[in-house]
Every structure is written in structure tokens, then in C-alpha cells.
mmCIF file of C-alpha atoms and ligand atoms in Angstrom:
data_model
loop_
_atom_site.group_PDB
_atom_site.id
_atom_site.type_symbol
_atom_site.label_atom_id
_atom_site.label_comp_id
_atom_site.label_asym_id
_atom_site.label_seq_id
_atom_site.Cartn_x
_atom_site.Cartn_y
_atom_site.Cartn_z
ATOM 1 C CA MET A 21 26.667 2.610 8.586
ATOM 2 C CA LYS A 22 25.058 2.089 4.721
ATOM 3 C CA ALA A 23 22.432 -0.345 3.536
ATOM 4 C CA THR A 24 20.267 -1.051 0.921
ATOM 5 C CA ALA A 25 16.760 -2.642 0.638
ATOM 6 C CA ILE A 26 14.071 -3.235 -2.025
ATOM 7 C CA ALA A 27 10.350 -3.306 -0.827
ATOM 8 C CA ASN A 28 7.412 -4.180 -2.947
ATOM 9 C CA SER A 29 4.272 -2.305 -3.044
ATOM 10 C CA ASN A 30 1.240 -3.739 -1.597
ATOM 11 C CA ILE A 31 -2.676 -2.996 -2.416
ATOM 12 C CA ALA A 32 -5.471 -3.802 -0.175
ATOM 13 C CA LEU A 33 -8.071 -6.198 -0.509
ATOM 14 C CA VAL A 34 -9.814 -5.068 2.730
ATOM 15 C CA LYS A 35 -8.707 -1.524 3.050
ATOM 16 C CA TYR A 36 -7.349 0.442 5.962
ATOM 17 C CA TRP A 37 -9.053 3.603 6.255
ATOM 18 C CA GLY A 38 -9.076 5.643 9.623
ATOM 19 C CA LYS A 39 -6.660 5.924 12.181
ATOM 20 C CA ARG A 40 -7.635 5.435 15.858
ATOM 21 C CA ASN A 41 -4.179 7.127 17.134
ATOM 22 C CA GLU A 42 -2.819 9.527 14.445
ATOM 23 C CA GLU A 43 0.707 9.761 16.260
ATOM 24 C CA LEU A 44 1.061 5.896 16.445
ATOM 25 C CA ILE A 45 -0.767 5.611 13.299
ATOM 26 C CA LEU A 46 -2.903 2.452 14.912
ATOM 27 C CA PRO A 47 -5.895 1.570 12.421
ATOM 28 C CA TYR A 48 -9.668 1.444 13.445
ATOM 29 C CA ASN A 49 -9.952 -2.073 11.364
ATOM 30 C CA SER A 50 -7.812 -4.938 10.261
ATOM 31 C CA SER A 51 -6.708 -5.108 6.669
ATOM 32 C CA ILE A 52 -5.579 -7.592 4.224
ATOM 33 C CA SER A 53 -3.161 -7.030 0.986
ATOM 34 C CA MET A 54 -1.553 -8.412 -1.851
ATOM 35 C CA THR A 55 2.359 -7.604 -2.290
ATOM 36 C CA LEU A 56 2.519 -7.036 -5.746
ATOM 37 C CA ASP A 57 5.871 -8.242 -7.646
ATOM 38 C CA LYS A 58 6.299 -5.288 -10.077
ATOM 39 C CA LEU A 59 5.672 -2.425 -8.516
ATOM 40 C CA TYR A 60 8.855 -1.976 -6.059
ATOM 41 C CA THR A 61 10.974 0.683 -4.307
ATOM 42 C CA THR A 62 14.654 0.888 -3.593
ATOM 43 C CA THR A 63 16.130 2.944 -1.086
ATOM 44 C CA THR A 64 20.104 3.289 0.422
ATOM 45 C CA VAL A 65 20.581 5.012 3.540
ATOM 46 C CA GLU A 66 23.975 5.956 5.002
ATOM 47 C CA PHE A 67 24.068 7.386 8.436
ATOM 48 C CA SER A 68 27.609 9.268 9.056
ATOM 49 C CA LYS A 69 29.293 12.173 11.001
ATOM 50 C CA LYS A 70 30.013 13.995 7.415
ATOM 51 C CA TYR A 71 25.982 14.869 7.221
ATOM 52 C CA SER A 72 25.091 17.708 8.948
ATOM 53 C CA LYS A 73 21.396 17.106 8.050
ATOM 54 C CA ASP A 74 19.284 14.398 6.743
ATOM 55 C CA GLU A 75 19.313 14.862 2.974
ATOM 56 C CA LEU A 76 16.687 13.030 1.188
ATOM 57 C CA THR A 77 16.249 12.263 -3.168
ATOM 58 C CA ILE A 78 13.540 10.516 -4.649
ATOM 59 C CA ASP A 79 13.930 9.329 -7.844
ATOM 60 C CA GLY A 80 17.175 11.432 -8.463
ATOM 61 C CA GLU A 81 15.101 14.795 -6.878
ATOM 62 C CA LYS A 82 16.387 16.614 -4.145
ATOM 63 C CA ILE A 83 13.322 16.598 -1.582
ATOM 64 C CA SER A 84 12.624 18.946 1.158
ATOM 65 C CA GLY A 85 9.310 20.276 3.226
ATOM 66 C CA GLU A 86 6.697 17.845 4.393
ATOM 67 C CA GLU A 87 8.194 14.636 2.339
ATOM 68 C CA LEU A 88 11.409 15.167 4.188
ATOM 69 C CA GLU A 89 10.396 15.938 7.476
ATOM 70 C CA ARG A 90 8.134 12.549 7.209
ATOM 71 C CA VAL A 91 11.141 10.793 6.436
ATOM 72 C CA GLU A 92 13.315 12.095 9.420
ATOM 73 C CA ARG A 93 10.366 11.321 11.499
ATOM 74 C CA GLN A 94 10.628 7.704 10.771
ATOM 75 C CA LEU A 95 14.545 8.036 11.091
ATOM 76 C CA ASN A 96 14.442 9.662 14.351
ATOM 77 C CA LEU A 97 12.403 6.583 15.733
ATOM 78 C CA ILE A 98 14.728 4.272 14.187
ATOM 79 C CA ARG A 99 18.411 6.319 15.837
ATOM 80 C CA ARG A 100 16.401 6.519 19.032
ATOM 81 C CA THR A 101 16.365 2.622 19.046
ATOM 82 C CA ALA A 102 19.664 2.507 17.902
ATOM 83 C CA LYS A 103 20.666 5.211 20.274
ATOM 84 C CA VAL A 104 22.826 7.337 17.543
ATOM 85 C CA SER A 105 22.576 10.344 16.601
ATOM 86 C CA GLU A 106 24.397 10.945 13.043
ATOM 87 C CA LYS A 107 22.150 12.325 10.323
ATOM 88 C CA ALA A 108 21.577 10.341 7.174
ATOM 89 C CA LYS A 109 21.786 10.519 3.243
ATOM 90 C CA ILE A 110 18.922 8.596 1.866
ATOM 91 C CA ALA A 111 18.361 7.813 -1.676
ATOM 92 C CA SER A 112 14.867 6.204 -3.102
ATOM 93 C CA ALA A 113 13.763 5.202 -6.294
ATOM 94 C CA SER A 114 10.538 3.778 -7.436
ATOM 95 C CA ASN A 115 9.607 2.116 -10.569
ATOM 96 C CA PHE A 116 6.083 3.807 -10.803
ATOM 97 C CA PRO A 117 4.263 6.824 -10.142
ATOM 98 C CA LYS A 118 4.660 8.239 -6.364
ATOM 99 C CA ALA A 119 1.495 9.297 -4.653
ATOM 100 C CA ALA A 120 -1.088 8.520 -7.320
ATOM 101 C CA GLY A 121 -2.806 5.885 -5.383
ATOM 102 C CA LEU A 122 -0.208 2.771 -6.087
ATOM 103 C CA ALA A 123 0.755 2.419 -2.360
ATOM 104 C CA SER A 124 3.959 4.028 -3.211
ATOM 105 C CA SER A 125 4.650 5.224 0.628
ATOM 106 C CA ALA A 126 4.150 1.486 1.425
ATOM 107 C CA SER A 127 6.742 0.188 -0.425
ATOM 108 C CA ALA A 128 8.839 3.246 0.227
ATOM 109 C CA PHE A 129 8.447 3.441 4.202
ATOM 110 C CA ALA A 130 9.145 -0.370 4.049
ATOM 111 C CA ALA A 131 12.424 -0.162 1.810
ATOM 112 C CA LEU A 132 13.315 2.691 4.227
ATOM 113 C CA THR A 133 12.915 0.797 7.567
ATOM 114 C CA LEU A 134 14.672 -2.280 6.698
ATOM 115 C CA ALA A 135 17.797 -0.167 5.085
ATOM 116 C CA ALA A 136 17.888 2.313 7.642
ATOM 117 C CA THR A 137 17.701 -0.601 10.579
ATOM 118 C CA LYS A 138 20.293 -2.552 8.856
ATOM 119 C CA ALA A 139 22.555 0.351 8.356
ATOM 120 C CA LEU A 140 22.551 0.666 12.148
ATOM 121 C CA ASP A 141 23.156 -2.896 12.666
ATOM 122 C CA LEU A 142 19.827 -3.481 14.473
ATOM 123 C CA HIS A 143 18.824 -6.897 13.011
ATOM 124 C CA LEU A 144 15.293 -6.728 13.592
ATOM 125 C CA PRO A 145 12.637 -9.326 13.024
ATOM 126 C CA LYS A 146 10.186 -8.637 10.782
ATOM 127 C CA LYS A 147 7.306 -8.046 13.374
ATOM 128 C CA GLU A 148 9.530 -5.238 14.764
ATOM 129 C CA LEU A 149 10.304 -4.010 11.223
ATOM 130 C CA SER A 150 6.589 -4.526 10.720
ATOM 131 C CA ILE A 151 5.751 -1.928 13.696
ATOM 132 C CA ILE A 152 8.509 0.602 12.700
ATOM 133 C CA ALA A 153 7.069 0.531 9.249
ATOM 134 C CA ARG A 154 3.281 1.000 10.232
ATOM 135 C CA GLN A 155 4.771 4.254 11.680
ATOM 136 C CA GLY A 156 6.214 5.858 8.526
ATOM 137 C CA SER A 157 3.062 5.132 6.727
ATOM 138 C CA GLY A 158 0.430 2.972 7.676
ATOM 139 C CA SER A 159 0.244 0.183 4.592
ATOM 140 C CA ALA A 160 3.941 0.138 4.813
ATOM 141 C CA CYS A 161 3.557 -2.573 7.580
ATOM 142 C CA ARG A 162 2.245 -4.930 5.467
ATOM 143 C CA SER A 163 5.027 -4.315 2.744
ATOM 144 C CA ILE A 164 7.540 -5.970 5.028
ATOM 145 C CA TYR A 165 6.232 -9.287 3.800
ATOM 146 C CA GLY A 166 5.496 -11.148 0.814
ATOM 147 C CA GLY A 167 2.254 -12.808 -0.651
ATOM 148 C CA PHE A 168 -0.788 -12.046 1.360
ATOM 149 C CA VAL A 169 -0.509 -10.256 4.288
ATOM 150 C CA GLU A 170 -2.882 -9.244 7.260
ATOM 151 C CA TRP A 171 -2.357 -6.261 9.345
ATOM 152 C CA GLN A 172 -3.845 -6.730 12.667
ATOM 153 C CA LYS A 173 -5.182 -3.590 13.901
ATOM 154 C CA GLY A 174 -4.726 -3.973 17.690
ATOM 155 C CA THR A 175 -5.995 -2.996 20.756
ATOM 156 C CA LEU A 176 -2.924 -1.841 22.846
ATOM 157 C CA GLU A 177 -2.493 1.892 23.182
ATOM 158 C CA ASN A 178 1.030 1.815 22.523
ATOM 159 C CA GLY A 179 0.642 -0.002 19.339
ATOM 160 C CA GLU A 180 2.838 -3.152 19.942
ATOM 161 C CA ASP A 181 0.124 -5.675 19.093
ATOM 162 C CA SER A 182 -0.622 -3.496 15.616
ATOM 163 C CA TYR A 183 1.605 -4.940 13.171
ATOM 164 C CA ALA A 184 1.503 -7.174 9.763
ATOM 165 C CA MET A 185 1.281 -11.005 9.198
ATOM 166 C CA GLN A 186 1.663 -13.298 6.263
ATOM 167 C CA VAL A 187 -1.820 -15.013 5.781
ATOM 168 C CA ALA A 188 -0.301 -16.971 2.774
ATOM 169 C CA PRO A 189 3.443 -16.999 1.158
ATOM 170 C CA GLN A 190 4.447 -15.690 -2.321
ATOM 171 C CA ASN A 191 4.002 -19.076 -3.696
ATOM 172 C CA HIS A 192 0.994 -19.781 -2.345
ATOM 173 C CA TRP A 193 -1.180 -18.928 -5.548
ATOM 174 C CA PRO A 194 0.361 -18.452 -8.696
ATOM 175 C CA GLU A 195 -2.601 -18.243 -11.130
ATOM 176 C CA LEU A 196 -3.531 -14.939 -9.038
ATOM 177 C CA CYS A 197 -2.647 -11.882 -10.981
ATOM 178 C CA MET A 198 -3.553 -8.177 -10.544
ATOM 179 C CA ILE A 199 -3.567 -5.734 -13.309
ATOM 180 C CA VAL A 200 -2.375 -2.339 -12.471
ATOM 181 C CA ASN A 201 -3.415 0.319 -14.718
ATOM 182 C CA VAL A 202 -2.048 3.623 -14.507
ATOM 183 C CA LEU A 203 -4.541 6.494 -15.929
ATOM 184 C CA THR A 204 -3.633 9.431 -15.231
ATOM 185 C CA PRO A 205 -0.017 9.648 -13.488
ATOM 186 C CA LYS A 206 -1.054 12.996 -11.511
ATOM 187 C CA GLN A 207 -0.244 13.456 -7.789
ATOM 188 C CA LYS A 208 -3.271 13.006 -5.399
ATOM 189 C CA LYS A 209 -4.523 16.243 -3.937
ATOM 190 C CA ILE A 210 -5.758 14.690 -0.657
ATOM 191 C CA LYS A 211 -3.271 12.673 1.266
ATOM 192 C CA SER A 212 -4.694 9.803 2.839
ATOM 193 C CA ARG A 213 -3.958 11.065 6.285
ATOM 194 C CA ALA A 214 -6.176 14.064 5.798
ATOM 195 C CA GLY A 215 -8.645 12.192 4.009
ATOM 196 C CA MET A 216 -8.985 9.473 6.873
ATOM 197 C CA ALA A 217 -9.223 12.085 9.546
ATOM 198 C CA GLN A 218 -12.029 14.098 7.433
ATOM 199 C CA THR A 219 -13.999 10.750 6.854
ATOM 200 C CA ILE A 220 -14.276 10.220 10.651
ATOM 201 C CA ALA A 221 -15.311 13.315 11.338
ATOM 202 C CA THR A 222 -17.855 14.065 8.501
ATOM 203 C CA SER A 223 -18.927 10.878 6.804
ATOM 204 C CA PRO A 224 -22.056 9.497 8.308
ATOM 205 C CA LEU A 225 -21.201 6.122 6.498
ATOM 206 C CA TYR A 226 -18.045 5.655 8.546
ATOM 207 C CA LYS A 227 -19.631 3.650 11.213
ATOM 208 C CA ALA A 228 -21.760 1.521 8.626
ATOM 209 C CA TRP A 229 -18.234 0.660 7.132
ATOM 210 C CA LEU A 230 -16.639 -0.406 10.197
ATOM 211 C CA GLU A 231 -19.660 -2.843 11.018
ATOM 212 C CA THR A 232 -19.230 -4.569 7.804
ATOM 213 C CA VAL A 233 -15.227 -4.929 7.373
ATOM 214 C CA GLU A 234 -14.855 -7.975 10.345
ATOM 215 C CA SER A 235 -17.109 -9.904 7.736
ATOM 216 C CA ASP A 236 -14.981 -8.867 4.864
ATOM 217 C CA LEU A 237 -11.756 -10.041 6.157
ATOM 218 C CA GLU A 238 -12.858 -13.731 7.323
ATOM 219 C CA LYS A 239 -14.400 -14.045 3.458
ATOM 220 C CA VAL A 240 -10.775 -12.736 1.851
ATOM 221 C CA ARG A 241 -8.947 -14.603 4.408
ATOM 222 C CA SER A 242 -11.054 -17.422 3.407
ATOM 223 C CA GLY A 243 -11.035 -16.695 -0.234
ATOM 224 C CA ILE A 244 -7.120 -17.154 -0.475
ATOM 225 C CA LEU A 245 -6.172 -19.981 1.622
ATOM 226 C CA GLU A 246 -9.299 -21.800 -0.517
ATOM 227 C CA LYS A 247 -8.176 -19.850 -3.698
ATOM 228 C CA LYS A 248 -11.982 -19.075 -4.175
ATOM 229 C CA PHE A 249 -11.662 -16.542 -6.688
ATOM 230 C CA PRO A 250 -15.391 -15.153 -7.109
ATOM 231 C CA LEU A 251 -15.323 -14.848 -3.320
ATOM 232 C CA LEU A 252 -12.073 -12.930 -3.210
ATOM 233 C CA GLY A 253 -13.006 -10.502 -6.033
ATOM 234 C CA GLN A 254 -16.267 -9.720 -5.177
ATOM 235 C CA THR A 255 -15.512 -8.980 -1.765
ATOM 236 C CA ALA A 256 -12.568 -6.915 -2.572
ATOM 237 C CA GLU A 257 -14.335 -4.960 -5.204
ATOM 238 C CA MET A 258 -17.528 -4.307 -2.625
ATOM 239 C CA ASN A 259 -15.053 -3.214 0.245
ATOM 240 C CA ALA A 260 -13.437 -1.079 -2.300
ATOM 241 C CA LEU A 261 -16.796 0.850 -3.200
ATOM 242 C CA LYS A 262 -17.464 0.657 0.639
ATOM 243 C CA MET A 263 -14.478 2.678 1.390
ATOM 244 C CA HIS A 264 -15.027 5.095 -1.499
ATOM 245 C CA SER A 265 -18.629 5.571 -0.189
ATOM 246 C CA THR A 266 -17.033 6.982 2.995
ATOM 247 C CA MET A 267 -14.771 9.056 1.034
ATOM 248 C CA ILE A 268 -17.567 10.418 -1.308
ATOM 249 C CA THR A 269 -20.091 11.289 1.742
ATOM 250 C CA THR A 270 -17.608 13.370 3.712
ATOM 251 C CA GLU A 271 -17.415 17.327 3.893
ATOM 252 C CA PRO A 272 -16.298 18.339 1.776
ATOM 253 C CA HIS A 273 -16.240 15.436 -0.535
ATOM 254 C CA ILE A 274 -13.337 13.413 -1.402
ATOM 255 C CA ILE A 275 -13.764 12.224 -4.895
ATOM 256 C CA TYR A 276 -10.366 10.341 -5.966
ATOM 257 C CA TRP A 277 -11.639 9.064 -8.955
ATOM 258 C CA GLU A 278 -10.990 10.534 -12.464
ATOM 259 C CA PRO A 279 -13.783 10.165 -15.473
ATOM 260 C CA GLU A 280 -11.139 7.559 -16.757
ATOM 261 C CA THR A 281 -11.643 5.605 -13.437
ATOM 262 C CA ILE A 282 -15.589 5.203 -14.167
ATOM 263 C CA VAL A 283 -14.536 4.187 -17.796
ATOM 264 C CA MET A 284 -12.480 1.323 -16.186
ATOM 265 C CA MET A 285 -14.982 0.543 -13.482
ATOM 266 C CA LYS A 286 -17.327 -0.154 -16.659
ATOM 267 C CA GLU A 287 -14.790 -2.250 -18.316
ATOM 268 C CA VAL A 288 -14.566 -4.380 -15.845
ATOM 269 C CA MET A 289 -18.343 -5.262 -15.429
ATOM 270 C CA GLN A 290 -18.362 -5.394 -19.422
ATOM 271 C CA LEU A 291 -15.457 -7.970 -18.827
ATOM 272 C CA ARG A 292 -17.897 -10.027 -16.452
ATOM 273 C CA GLU A 293 -20.802 -9.725 -19.165
ATOM 274 C CA GLU A 294 -18.618 -11.365 -21.274
ATOM 275 C CA ALA A 295 -17.888 -14.288 -18.707
ATOM 276 C CA THR A 296 -14.167 -13.299 -18.444
ATOM 277 C CA GLU A 297 -13.997 -13.290 -14.726
ATOM 278 C CA CYS A 298 -12.079 -10.188 -13.002
ATOM 279 C CA TYR A 299 -12.625 -7.688 -10.277
ATOM 280 C CA PHE A 300 -11.445 -4.217 -9.620
ATOM 281 C CA THR A 301 -9.962 -2.269 -6.249
ATOM 282 C CA ILE A 302 -9.303 1.157 -6.218
ATOM 283 C CA ASP A 303 -7.352 3.544 -3.367
ATOM 284 C CA GLY A 304 -6.780 6.827 -2.585
ATOM 285 C CA GLY A 305 -6.290 7.723 -6.237
ATOM 286 C CA PRO A 306 -7.704 7.382 -9.473
ATOM 287 C CA GLN A 307 -6.117 4.134 -10.604
ATOM 288 C CA VAL A 308 -7.555 0.977 -11.046
ATOM 289 C CA LYS A 309 -6.161 -2.352 -10.294
ATOM 290 C CA VAL A 310 -7.871 -5.200 -11.604
ATOM 291 C CA LEU A 311 -7.892 -8.746 -10.226
ATOM 292 C CA CYS A 312 -7.871 -11.666 -12.533
ATOM 293 C CA LEU A 313 -6.516 -15.434 -13.150
ATOM 294 C CA GLU A 314 -3.512 -16.056 -15.116
ATOM 295 C CA LYS A 315 -5.604 -17.750 -17.982
ATOM 296 C CA ASP A 316 -7.352 -14.792 -18.808
ATOM 297 C CA ALA A 317 -4.643 -12.032 -17.299
ATOM 298 C CA LYS A 318 -2.684 -11.396 -21.254
ATOM 299 C CA LYS A 319 -6.064 -11.135 -22.636
ATOM 300 C CA ILE A 320 -7.385 -8.590 -20.224
ATOM 301 C CA GLU A 321 -4.211 -6.546 -20.127
ATOM 302 C CA LYS A 322 -4.150 -6.330 -24.096
ATOM 303 C CA ARG A 323 -7.830 -5.178 -24.008
ATOM 304 C CA PHE A 324 -6.737 -2.561 -21.199
ATOM 305 C CA SER A 325 -3.606 -1.465 -22.996
ATOM 306 C CA GLU A 326 -5.767 -0.471 -26.057
ATOM 307 C CA MET A 327 -8.026 1.858 -24.179
ATOM 308 C CA LYS A 328 -7.229 5.588 -24.561
ATOM 309 C CA GLU A 329 -7.887 5.884 -20.746
ATOM 310 C CA VAL A 330 -4.639 3.690 -19.910
ATOM 311 C CA GLN A 331 -1.108 5.186 -19.985
ATOM 312 C CA LYS A 332 0.565 1.926 -19.005
ATOM 313 C CA THR A 333 -0.188 -1.603 -16.969
ATOM 314 C CA PHE A 334 1.797 -3.492 -14.898
ATOM 315 C CA LEU A 335 0.954 -7.275 -14.893
ATOM 316 C CA CYS A 336 1.412 -8.216 -11.290
ATOM 317 C CA LYS A 337 1.730 -11.315 -9.428
ATOM 318 C CA THR A 338 2.360 -11.830 -5.615
ATOM 319 C CA GLY A 339 5.591 -10.544 -4.623
ATOM 320 C CA GLY A 340 8.278 -11.269 -1.868
ATOM 321 C CA ASP A 341 9.568 -10.101 1.247
ATOM 322 C CA ALA A 342 11.097 -6.580 1.555
ATOM 323 C CA LYS A 343 14.762 -7.550 1.518
ATOM 324 C CA LEU A 344 18.291 -6.190 1.952
ATOM 325 C CA ILE A 345 20.466 -5.973 -1.754
ATOM 326 C CA ASP A 346 23.997 -5.675 -2.441
ATOM 327 C CA MET A 347 23.017 -3.044 -5.429
ATOM 328 C CA GLU A 348 23.571 0.695 -3.845
ATOM 329 C CA LEU A 349 21.967 4.357 -5.095
ATOM 330 C CA PHE A 350 25.078 6.081 -4.363
HETATM 331 O O1 PMV B 27 -0.659 3.637 4.623
HETATM 332 P P1 PMV B 27 -1.351 5.104 3.997
HETATM 333 O O2 PMV B 27 -1.629 6.225 4.806
HETATM 334 O O3 PMV B 27 -0.655 5.519 2.564
HETATM 335 O O4 PMV B 27 -2.725 4.382 3.526
HETATM 336 C C1 PMV B 27 -3.573 3.555 2.620
HETATM 337 C C2 PMV B 27 -4.749 3.825 2.409
HETATM 338 C C3 PMV B 27 -5.197 2.963 1.234
HETATM 339 O O5 PMV B 27 -4.254 2.806 -0.065
HETATM 340 C C4 PMV B 27 -6.624 3.944 0.477
HETATM 341 C C5 PMV B 27 -5.789 1.375 1.656
HETATM 342 C C6 PMV B 27 -5.106 0.406 1.980
HETATM 343 O O6 PMV B 27 -5.138 -0.327 2.970
HETATM 344 O O7 PMV B 27 -3.914 0.355 1.450
#
């Protein structure tokens, strides 16, 4: 009744922003992401009669309150599927700061889902894992897969057709890199769940955002499959700016950017002026992730790491599927 899994985080190239069903986590729009090899979460889960309640540690720290409740909800879903009632001990560790806009909940809920279902001997296909992971954190459904991944929004009310699928495998485009810049490891103030609800309720731009997503999905899909870097990069950068425009125009405004975020966006634009092709994307936090090709990656990473705004860089390529491992965290 014990298992450990490792899942990579993923960064969306066409973003998911807004739920049509809060309870089941069903999105208004489909999204496409790149799974990252260098950012990951490892999670060990053990179910046993010896535990009187669910116990959670993250990066060695005992967790209670809302974060624990979220994990308990996810475990309840898995316990119901396996028809067991044992409580669990969960230990989770990530190699990057959590809740700072680096998709820590994506890798965390993907690893938790895989480890917990295995610990209860539920050998589920990836589609089912993706559906369960989605209910922990929407973006987690994409971290079940490596490579490039599309989360199909689905149309059914029960969410059975809302899951992720691989667009292209991990080895499809080895030259494509994403440099993740950690600017400020502060935890974000507005969680994506609340941010999305506020955007739908108050941003006059939300409808316009939804109207352009289908065409962005098409461009990003073909950018990936045909390895057209400018098409992929330009579309992803514009898509992120459109999502942030919906956030900025909510009441009250949601501005995830810090001054360092803007400095970095300008730096990417400056690199392009110098004929170095690269494009940025930003999620629900201040961090700036930069798409580039391998031939330029080292040079760009060096330039970023010399900036006073940048605390740490991760030079990533496409990562693999979430998987079970032998190592245990306790
Ligand atoms: O899955 P959540 O609730 O962490 O939301 C993720 C939202 C964004 O990171 C902003 C976009 C995305 O598609 O990952």
C-alpha cells in the first residue's frame, strides 16, 4: 500500500484560464503545454490502518489547513475509486519553489495521483490518471504525459472527455529549450482558482480571450508538429499576454508581474532585436520562461543569469511521462 512517483512540471504554450465547472475542474478552453525535464516533484504515498488521519509533508515541512484539505480531497477521490478507507501518509518534494508560477501544483498533483493509485493497486491507463489528476489541479492532467501535451476541454458535464493527450513525444524536438528564470521565489498572493473565477466574473476581455484560443491552439499544434519555431514562439508569447490582459482588467486587478518580470520581457525583446530568436511566456506568478533553440540556449541563459533580477535559471528540454520509481521519501 505504498508507492512513489515522479512527475515533471509543465508550462502552457496556450494557457488554460477559467473553469466552466469549479468542482470537477472543467475548463472553458483547451490548452497545450511542454513538459519540462528539469522541474519535478517526487511523492511517496502510504495507505495504512496505522494512520488515524491523512498526514502531509511538503519539502520536509508538515502541512495543515487548506493545502492539506486539497490533498485529502484528491485522496478521497482515489479511495472511493479503490473502495478503501485507509488514511495515508504523504511526503512530497519538488526541486523548485512552490506556488510561484512554476506549475508546482501540476507536477505535485500528477505525482500524487500516480503514487496513490499505484499504492492502492489501481493500475489505471493514462487517460484515467489524467482525469483524476485534473480534479486536483487542472494543469496536473497535462503532467501525466511527457513531450508536448494538449488538454482537451471536453463538452460533457461529468468531465469524462476532459483529459490530456500527447501532441508529440519527448524526443520529437530535442533542439527546443525553455529557460525558466526564477526572479522572486515569493508565493503568489492570488491562487489561480480564485483568479480565474474573478476574471470570468469581471473582466470585459474574457470573452475576447476565448474567441482567439482555437486559432492559437491550431498554430501551436502545427508549430510543434512542423517544428516551426517562430510560429510557435510568437503564438505562445501573444497567448500569454492575452491571458494576462484578462487578469489585469479584473476588479480588483490581478497583476502577477513584478518589476523584474517587465525587465525580463524587455530583455527578450532586446535579444530579438539582436537577431537572437526567443519568446517569453508567463503564468500566475512573476516568473518569466523563455523559449529558444539549443544553438542559442547557453548564450541566452548566461545573459539572464548575469542579470540582477534573476536568482536562478533552469535550462529545460522536454521531459518524460510521470512514472513510478523505487526510491521512497520515507
Ligand atoms: O492548474 P492551475 O490551477 O495551477 O492553473 C494553471 C493556470 C496557468 O498556469 C496560468 C495556465 C496553465 O495552463 O498552466
